[in-house]
Coordinates of C-alpha atoms (C1' of nucleotides) in Angstrom, one line a residue:
Chain A
M1 CA 7.1 -0.7 32.0
N2 CA 8.0 -2.0 28.5
G3 CA 10.9 0.3 27.7
M4 CA 8.9 2.8 25.7
P5 CA 10.1 6.4 25.8
S6 CA 8.2 8.7 28.2
G7 CA 6.9 11.0 25.5
R8 CA 3.7 10.0 23.8
I9 CA 1.7 10.5 20.7
A10 CA -2.1 10.6 21.3
L11 CA -4.7 9.7 18.7
V12 CA -8.1 11.3 19.4
D13 CA -11.0 10.0 17.4
V14 CA -14.7 10.9 17.6
N15 CA -17.0 7.9 18.2
N16 CA -19.4 7.3 15.3
F17 CA -18.7 10.8 14.2
Y18 CA -21.4 11.5 11.6
C19 CA -24.1 9.7 13.6
S20 CA -23.0 11.5 16.7
C21 CA -23.2 14.9 15.0
E22 CA -26.8 14.2 14.1
R23 CA -27.6 13.2 17.6
V24 CA -26.1 16.3 19.2
F25 CA -28.9 18.3 17.8
R26 CA -31.5 15.6 18.1
P27 CA -31.1 14.2 21.6
D28 CA -34.3 12.3 21.1
L29 CA -32.3 10.0 18.8
E30 CA -30.1 8.7 21.6
G31 CA -30.5 5.0 21.5
V32 CA -32.2 5.0 18.1
P33 CA -30.4 3.0 15.5
L34 CA -29.0 5.5 12.9
V35 CA -27.1 5.4 9.7
V36 CA -25.7 8.2 7.5
L37 CA -25.7 7.6 3.8
S38 CA -23.3 8.6 1.0
N39 CA -24.2 11.0 -1.8
N40 CA -27.5 10.2 -3.5
D41 CA -28.4 8.3 -0.4
G42 CA -26.6 5.4 -1.9
C43 CA -24.5 3.5 0.7
V44 CA -24.1 3.4 4.4
V45 CA -21.0 5.4 5.4
A46 CA -21.6 5.7 9.1
R47 CA -23.5 3.6 11.7
S48 CA -24.5 4.1 15.3
A49 CA -23.5 1.5 17.8
E50 CA -27.0 -0.1 17.6
V51 CA -26.6 -0.6 13.8
K52 CA -23.1 -1.9 14.1
A53 CA -24.5 -4.5 16.6
L54 CA -26.9 -5.6 13.9
G55 CA -23.9 -6.5 11.7
V56 CA -24.5 -3.8 9.1
L57 CA -21.2 -3.1 7.2
V58 CA -20.0 0.2 5.9
G59 CA -20.7 0.4 2.2
T60 CA -23.9 -1.6 2.2
P61 CA -26.4 -0.1 -0.3
W62 CA -29.3 1.4 1.5
F63 CA -31.9 -0.2 -0.7
Q64 CA -30.6 -3.6 0.5
L65 CA -31.4 -2.6 4.1
R66 CA -35.0 -1.6 3.7
D67 CA -36.4 -4.7 5.4
L68 CA -33.9 -4.7 8.2
A69 CA -34.4 -1.0 8.7
Q70 CA -38.1 -1.5 8.9
K71 CA -37.8 -4.3 11.3
H72 CA -35.5 -2.5 13.7
G73 CA -36.6 1.1 13.1
I74 CA -33.2 2.2 11.6
L75 CA -33.3 5.9 10.8
A76 CA -31.2 7.1 7.8
F77 CA -29.7 10.6 7.2
S78 CA -28.2 12.0 4.0
S79 CA -24.6 13.2 4.5
N80 CA -24.6 16.7 5.9
Y81 CA -21.0 17.7 5.3
T82 CA -21.7 21.3 6.2
L83 CA -22.6 20.2 9.7
Y84 CA -19.9 17.6 10.0
G85 CA -17.2 19.9 8.8
D86 CA -18.2 22.6 11.3
M87 CA -18.4 20.1 14.2
S88 CA -15.0 18.8 13.1
S89 CA -13.3 22.2 13.3
R90 CA -14.9 22.7 16.8
V91 CA -13.4 19.4 18.0
M92 CA -10.0 20.1 16.5
R93 CA -9.9 23.5 18.2
V94 CA -10.8 22.0 21.6
I95 CA -8.2 19.3 21.5
S96 CA -5.5 21.6 20.2
Q97 CA -5.6 23.2 23.6
F98 CA -3.9 20.2 25.0
S99 CA -0.9 20.2 22.7
P100 CA 0.4 22.7 20.1
E101 CA 1.7 19.9 18.0
Q102 CA -1.4 18.6 16.2
E103 CA -1.9 16.7 13.0
I104 CA -5.5 16.7 11.8
Y105 CA -5.5 13.4 10.2
S106 CA -9.1 13.1 9.0
I107 CA -12.5 14.8 9.6
D108 CA -12.8 13.1 12.9
E109 CA -9.3 12.2 14.0
A110 CA -6.2 14.0 15.1
F111 CA -2.8 13.1 16.5
L112 CA -1.3 15.2 19.3
D113 CA 2.4 15.1 20.2
F114 CA 3.2 15.2 23.9
R115 CA 7.0 15.5 24.1
H116 CA 7.4 15.9 27.8
P117 CA 5.9 13.7 30.4
P118 CA 3.1 15.3 32.3
H119 CA 3.1 15.4 36.0
L120 CA 0.0 13.1 35.9
P121 CA -0.4 9.7 34.2
W122 CA -1.2 9.9 30.5
V123 CA -4.6 8.4 31.0
T124 CA -5.5 11.4 33.2
T125 CA -4.7 13.7 30.3
G126 CA -6.8 11.5 28.1
Q127 CA -9.8 11.7 30.4
A128 CA -9.4 15.5 30.5
I129 CA -9.5 15.6 26.7
R130 CA -12.6 13.4 26.7
A131 CA -14.4 15.5 29.3
R132 CA -13.7 18.8 27.6
V133 CA -14.7 17.7 24.1
R134 CA -17.8 16.2 25.5
Q135 CA -18.7 19.4 27.4
W136 CA -17.9 21.9 24.7
T137 CA -19.2 20.0 21.6
G138 CA -21.5 17.3 22.9
L139 CA -19.4 14.6 21.1
S140 CA -17.6 11.7 22.7
V141 CA -14.0 10.8 21.8
C142 CA -11.6 8.0 22.6
V143 CA -8.0 8.6 23.2
G144 CA -5.1 6.2 22.5
F145 CA -1.5 6.9 23.7
G146 CA 1.6 5.2 22.3
S147 CA 5.2 6.0 21.5
T148 CA 4.5 6.0 17.7
K149 CA 1.6 7.0 15.5
T150 CA 0.8 3.3 14.8
L151 CA 0.8 2.4 18.4
A152 CA -1.4 5.4 19.3
K153 CA -3.9 4.2 16.6
L154 CA -3.8 0.8 18.1
A155 CA -4.3 2.1 21.6
N156 CA -7.3 4.1 20.3
H157 CA -8.7 0.8 18.9
V158 CA -8.3 -0.9 22.3
A159 CA -10.0 2.0 24.1
K160 CA -12.8 2.0 21.6
H161 CA -13.6 -1.7 21.8
N162 CA -13.1 -2.5 25.4
P163 CA -15.4 -0.6 27.8
Q164 CA -13.1 -1.3 30.8
W165 CA -10.6 1.2 29.5
Q166 CA -13.3 4.0 29.8
G167 CA -12.3 5.5 26.5
V168 CA -8.6 6.0 27.1
C169 CA -5.7 3.6 26.7
D170 CA -2.0 4.1 27.2
L171 CA -0.1 1.1 25.7
G172 CA 3.1 2.5 27.2
A173 CA 1.8 2.1 30.7
L174 CA 1.5 -1.7 30.4
A175 CA 4.1 -4.1 31.7
S176 CA 5.6 -5.9 28.6
R177 CA 3.9 -9.2 29.6
D178 CA 0.5 -7.6 29.7
L179 CA 1.1 -5.7 26.5
E180 CA 2.2 -9.0 24.8
S181 CA -1.0 -10.8 25.9
L182 CA -3.2 -7.9 24.9
L183 CA -1.7 -7.7 21.4
A184 CA -2.1 -11.5 21.0
T185 CA -5.9 -10.9 21.2
I186 CA -6.0 -8.4 18.4
E187 CA -6.2 -9.4 14.8
V188 CA -3.5 -8.1 12.5
R189 CA -6.2 -6.6 10.3
E190 CA -6.7 -3.9 13.0
V191 CA -3.3 -2.5 12.5
W192 CA -3.1 0.9 10.7
G193 CA -1.7 0.1 7.3
V194 CA -2.7 -3.5 7.2
G195 CA -5.8 -3.8 4.9
R196 CA -7.8 -6.7 3.9
R197 CA -5.4 -8.0 1.2
L198 CA -2.3 -7.8 3.4
A199 CA -4.2 -9.4 6.2
V200 CA -4.9 -12.4 4.0
Q201 CA -1.4 -12.7 2.8
L202 CA 0.0 -12.3 6.3
S203 CA -2.4 -14.9 7.6
A204 CA -1.2 -17.3 4.9
A205 CA 2.3 -16.7 6.2
G206 CA 1.3 -17.6 9.8
V207 CA 1.0 -14.0 11.0
H208 CA -2.5 -13.7 12.6
S209 CA -2.3 -11.4 15.6
V210 CA -0.7 -8.0 16.2
A211 CA 1.7 -9.9 18.6
D212 CA 2.6 -12.2 15.7
L213 CA 3.4 -9.3 13.4
R214 CA 5.4 -7.4 16.1
A215 CA 7.6 -10.5 16.5
C216 CA 8.5 -10.6 12.8
D217 CA 11.9 -9.7 11.4
P218 CA 11.7 -6.3 9.6
R219 CA 14.0 -7.6 6.9
W220 CA 11.8 -10.5 6.1
I221 CA 8.7 -8.3 6.0
R222 CA 10.5 -6.0 3.6
S223 CA 11.6 -8.7 1.2
R224 CA 8.3 -10.6 1.4
F225 CA 6.0 -7.6 1.4
S226 CA 7.1 -4.0 1.1
V227 CA 9.0 -1.2 2.7
V228 CA 5.6 0.2 3.7
L229 CA 4.7 -2.8 5.9
E230 CA 8.3 -2.7 7.2
R231 CA 7.7 0.8 8.5
T232 CA 4.4 -0.3 10.1
L233 CA 6.2 -3.1 11.8
R234 CA 9.0 -0.9 13.2
E235 CA 6.4 1.5 14.5
L236 CA 4.6 -1.4 16.2
Q237 CA 8.0 -2.2 17.8
G238 CA 8.1 1.4 19.2
R239 CA 10.5 2.9 16.7
P240 CA 9.0 6.0 15.0
C241 CA 9.0 6.0 11.2
L242 CA 6.2 8.4 10.6
G243 CA 6.5 12.0 11.6
L244 CA 3.7 14.2 12.7
E245 CA 2.5 16.4 9.8
T246 CA 1.3 19.5 11.6
M247 CA 0.9 21.5 8.4
A248 CA -1.9 20.7 6.0
P249 CA -0.1 19.2 3.0
T250 CA -0.7 20.8 -0.4
R251 CA -2.5 18.3 -2.5
K252 CA -0.7 16.7 -5.4
E253 CA -4.0 16.1 -7.2
I254 CA -7.5 17.4 -6.9
I255 CA -10.5 15.3 -7.8
T256 CA -14.2 16.2 -7.9
S257 CA -16.6 13.5 -8.9
R258 CA -20.3 12.7 -8.2
S259 CA -22.8 10.1 -9.1
F260 CA -25.8 11.6 -10.8
G261 CA -29.3 11.8 -9.3
C262 CA -30.5 10.0 -12.4
P263 CA -28.8 8.5 -15.5
I264 CA -27.6 10.9 -18.3
Y265 CA -27.5 10.0 -22.0
Q266 CA -26.6 13.4 -23.6
L267 CA -23.3 15.1 -24.1
D268 CA -24.7 18.5 -23.2
E269 CA -25.9 17.4 -19.8
L270 CA -22.6 15.6 -19.1
A271 CA -20.8 18.8 -20.1
E272 CA -22.9 20.7 -17.6
A273 CA -21.9 18.4 -14.8
V274 CA -18.2 18.6 -15.9
R275 CA -18.4 22.4 -15.8
E276 CA -19.8 22.3 -12.3
Y277 CA -17.3 19.8 -11.0
M278 CA -14.4 21.7 -12.5
A279 CA -15.7 24.9 -10.8
R280 CA -15.4 23.2 -7.4
A281 CA -12.0 21.6 -8.2
A282 CA -10.5 24.9 -9.5
C283 CA -11.7 26.7 -6.4
R284 CA -9.9 24.1 -4.2
L285 CA -6.8 24.5 -6.5
R286 CA -6.7 28.2 -5.8
Q287 CA -7.3 27.8 -2.1
Q288 CA -4.0 25.9 -1.8
G289 CA -2.2 28.3 -4.1
S290 CA -1.5 25.8 -6.9
V291 CA -1.8 25.7 -10.6
A292 CA -2.5 22.5 -12.6
A293 CA -0.5 21.3 -15.6
A294 CA -2.9 18.6 -16.7
V295 CA -6.6 18.0 -16.7
G296 CA -8.3 14.6 -16.6
V297 CA -12.0 13.7 -17.1
W298 CA -13.8 10.4 -16.8
I299 CA -17.4 9.2 -17.2
E300 CA -18.9 5.9 -16.1
T301 CA -21.9 3.7 -16.8
N302 CA -23.4 1.6 -14.0
R303 CA -21.2 -1.4 -13.5
F304 CA -23.8 -3.1 -11.3
R305 CA -26.3 -3.3 -14.2
E306 CA -25.2 -6.3 -16.2
Q307 CA -27.9 -5.8 -18.7
D308 CA -26.4 -2.4 -19.7
R309 CA -23.6 -2.0 -22.2
Q310 CA -20.6 -0.8 -20.2
Y311 CA -18.3 2.1 -21.1
S312 CA -16.1 4.0 -18.7
P313 CA -13.5 6.0 -20.5
S314 CA -11.1 8.5 -19.2
A315 CA -8.5 10.8 -20.7
T316 CA -5.9 13.3 -19.5
W317 CA -4.6 16.3 -21.4
P318 CA -1.5 18.4 -20.5
L319 CA -1.8 22.2 -20.5
V320 CA 0.8 24.2 -22.3
V321 CA 0.8 26.8 -19.6
P322 CA -0.2 25.6 -16.0
T323 CA -3.1 27.6 -14.7
D324 CA -5.7 28.1 -12.0
D325 CA -8.1 29.9 -14.2
T326 CA -11.5 28.2 -14.1
R327 CA -12.2 29.3 -17.7
L328 CA -9.2 27.6 -19.2
L329 CA -9.6 24.5 -17.0
T330 CA -13.2 24.2 -17.9
Q331 CA -12.6 24.7 -21.7
T332 CA -10.0 21.9 -21.5
A333 CA -12.2 19.6 -19.5
Q334 CA -15.0 20.0 -22.0
A335 CA -12.7 19.3 -24.9
V336 CA -11.4 16.1 -23.1
L337 CA -15.0 15.1 -22.5
R338 CA -15.9 15.4 -26.2
T339 CA -13.1 13.1 -27.1
V340 CA -14.2 10.3 -24.8
F341 CA -18.0 10.7 -25.1
R342 CA -19.9 8.1 -27.1
S343 CA -23.7 8.3 -27.4
G344 CA -25.9 5.3 -26.6
Y345 CA -24.7 4.7 -23.1
R346 CA -26.4 5.2 -19.7
Y347 CA -24.0 7.3 -17.8
V348 CA -24.3 7.5 -14.0
K349 CA -21.2 9.3 -12.9
A350 CA -18.6 11.8 -14.0
G351 CA -15.4 13.2 -12.5
V352 CA -12.7 15.7 -13.2
M353 CA -9.0 15.6 -12.1
L354 CA -6.5 18.4 -11.7
L355 CA -3.1 16.8 -12.0
D356 CA 0.6 17.7 -12.0
L357 CA 0.0 20.5 -9.5
R358 CA 2.7 23.0 -8.6
A359 CA 3.0 26.2 -6.7
R360 CA 1.5 29.2 -8.4
G361 CA 4.7 31.3 -8.0
D362 CA 7.0 28.7 -9.5
L363 CA 8.7 29.7 -12.8
Q364 CA 6.7 28.2 -15.6
Q365 CA 7.4 27.6 -19.2
G366 CA 4.7 30.0 -20.3
D367 CA 6.4 32.8 -18.4
L368 CA 9.6 32.3 -20.3
L369 CA 7.7 32.6 -23.5
G370 CA 6.1 35.8 -22.4
V371 CA 2.6 34.5 -23.2
E372 CA 0.9 36.7 -20.6
S373 CA 1.8 40.2 -19.6
A374 CA 1.9 41.1 -15.9
A375 CA -1.3 43.1 -16.3
M376 CA -3.2 40.1 -17.8
V377 CA -2.0 37.9 -15.0
A378 CA -3.2 40.4 -12.4
R379 CA -6.6 40.7 -14.1
R380 CA -7.0 37.0 -14.3
A381 CA -6.2 36.7 -10.6
A382 CA -8.6 39.4 -9.6
L383 CA -11.4 37.8 -11.6
M384 CA -10.8 34.4 -10.0
A385 CA -10.7 36.0 -6.5
T386 CA -14.0 37.7 -7.1
L387 CA -15.5 34.4 -8.3
D388 CA -14.3 32.6 -5.1
R389 CA -15.6 35.4 -2.9
V390 CA -19.0 35.5 -4.4
N391 CA -19.4 31.7 -4.3
A392 CA -18.1 31.6 -0.7
K393 CA -20.7 34.2 0.4
W394 CA -23.7 33.2 -1.7
G395 CA -23.1 29.5 -2.1
S396 CA -21.0 27.6 -4.6
G397 CA -22.5 27.8 -8.1
T398 CA -23.8 31.3 -7.7
L399 CA -21.3 32.6 -10.2
G400 CA -20.1 30.2 -12.8
I401 CA -18.4 30.0 -16.2
G402 CA -20.4 30.3 -19.4
S403 CA -23.7 28.5 -19.1
A404 CA -22.8 26.3 -16.1
G405 CA -26.0 24.8 -15.1
L406 CA -28.3 27.4 -16.5
K407 CA -29.5 25.5 -19.6
S408 CA -31.3 22.6 -18.2
D409 CA -33.3 21.7 -15.2
R410 CA -30.2 20.1 -13.7
R411 CA -32.2 17.0 -12.9
W412 CA -28.9 15.1 -12.6
T413 CA -27.7 16.8 -9.4
V414 CA -27.4 14.6 -6.3
A415 CA -30.5 13.5 -4.4
R416 CA -30.3 14.1 -0.7
G417 CA -33.8 13.4 0.5
K418 CA -32.9 12.8 4.2
L419 CA -30.8 15.8 4.9
S420 CA -30.8 17.3 8.4
P421 CA -30.6 21.1 8.9
A422 CA -27.4 23.1 8.9
Y423 CA -27.8 23.5 12.6
T424 CA -24.5 25.4 13.2
T425 CA -23.9 27.4 10.0
K426 CA -27.2 28.8 8.9
W427 CA -29.3 31.3 11.0
S428 CA -32.5 30.0 9.5
E429 CA -31.7 26.4 10.4
L430 CA -30.7 26.8 14.1
R431 CA -32.2 24.4 16.5
R432 CA -35.3 25.9 18.1
V433 CA -35.4 25.3 21.9
R434 CA -38.8 26.8 22.4
A435 CA -41.5 27.5 19.8
Chain B
dT1 C1' -35.3 1.4 -9.2
dC2 C1' -31.7 2.3 -5.8
dT3 C1' -24.6 0.5 -5.1
dG4 C1' -19.8 7.2 -2.3
dG5 C1' -15.9 10.4 -2.7
dG6 C1' -11.2 11.9 -2.2
dG7 C1' -6.7 11.1 -1.4
dT8 C1' -1.4 8.9 -0.7
dC9 C1' 2.6 6.0 -1.6
dC10 C1' 5.1 2.2 -3.7
dT11 C1' 6.5 -1.1 -7.3
dA12 C1' 7.1 -3.2 -11.6
dG13 C1' 7.8 -2.7 -16.2
dG14 C1' 8.5 -0.2 -20.5
dA15 C1' 10.7 3.5 -23.0
dC16 C1' 14.7 5.7 -23.7
dC17 C1' 19.5 7.1 -23.3
dC18 C1' 24.5 6.5 -23.3
Chain C
dT1 C1' 24.7 -18.6 -34.3
dC2 C1' 26.1 -15.3 -31.1
dT3 C1' 22.4 -9.9 -29.2
dG4 C1' 25.3 -5.6 -22.8
dG5 C1' 24.7 -3.1 -18.8
dG6 C1' 23.3 0.5 -16.2
dG7 C1' 20.7 4.5 -15.3
dT8 C1' 16.4 7.6 -15.3
dC9 C1' 11.8 8.7 -16.1
dC10 C1' 7.1 7.8 -16.7
dT11 C1' 2.9 5.2 -16.1
dA12 C1' -0.4 1.8 -14.6
dG13 C1' -1.9 -0.8 -11.1
dG14 C1' -2.2 -2.2 -6.5
dA15 C1' -2.3 -1.4 -1.8
dC16 C1' -3.7 1.5 1.9
dC17 C1' -6.4 5.3 4.5
dC18 C1' -10.8 7.9 6.1

DNA sequence: TCTGGGGTCCTAGGACCC
DNA sequence: TCTGGGGTCCTAGGACCC
């Protein structure tokens, strides 16, 4: 053993999550090369193993893959976030049965904390997690064990890329010599927290493998790079620096942005998009019980079109009284939009930001000034609650502010031409087993 | 023709204050 | 001619994550 403590952190991660979700309900697609595309069917955001083997990178524009797709029969799906979100919560529920201490880290990953050693080897626990998730959701996961989150991530990487581990790796079970030689085979870029830029800089300093990094002096890393990388290094060395965050954190900012289905030239259409995005952002703001003290808006032209005049302004305005009222937030956003809009440009994207968020109950300056009576506050809250209930039940956008989306044909909304059914969340779209 | 969306944290530098 | 020192707050930008 290499001196790691006997407790473990596990990182459970679904293999090819989006593609696998599509396959669960389309078993005929097993073995067929698949990709899932971003909004507007723009870029590849997920690839099946077959497509990874063809060397297709995440972020590749779909239109650049047409020939390759034709040649290899690659099938593309639009992002079906309703389906992925529902499958995600199923997976999270299943794995939470193995440890009460769970941090849901992303849509397809969670850390589990195992404080006490099990009576079985950790890999046995890992195999049990794999088997149950597979049986109950149809998805396959890999499990990595380590004494820190960074090591658990690394163990998961090892399990994922080396079939001999059968989907589960416990770095803590390795003799230190074996661990050392394993880490020497992994590029430093694979470490959680080492991105492309840092990898280049580390490489220039002679640090190429994970073993190289692990052998560095934390003080040198701190002075040469940053305290962030120092923490990563210490975690690699088995000293925990990152705690498990079992509660979903309240967001410090909320952003909603979308590329348009087609270019927009007019202010009123941009305003329509901004209203719709703000409706979504404000709903998420209320969900986490916050109010915003500032509103930001930006619009963008297509930076890839060199023949176009480029203009991508943004602006942020403070609010005198922080609020979660869609009406006030929307009014502000529209006013901000008017200050940055210039005609004569080909806009392809817009976004809104809610900034300087704080808890709804906190004492606010406006309260001191007595701007709103208690009755007004209550009425406002009731109205917003109704808005959220209606939109939750009948679909977001059912009830909106002012003329949100009613004026035009909304031709700018995202294109999702390759969308699969909402298999798990809509009665009318359930998979039919027999005709 | 067609190129995603949503976050976090840290650092450096300027403004400002005493 | 010579032009301090230290602290805080804010913002922009860079890096990272999925």
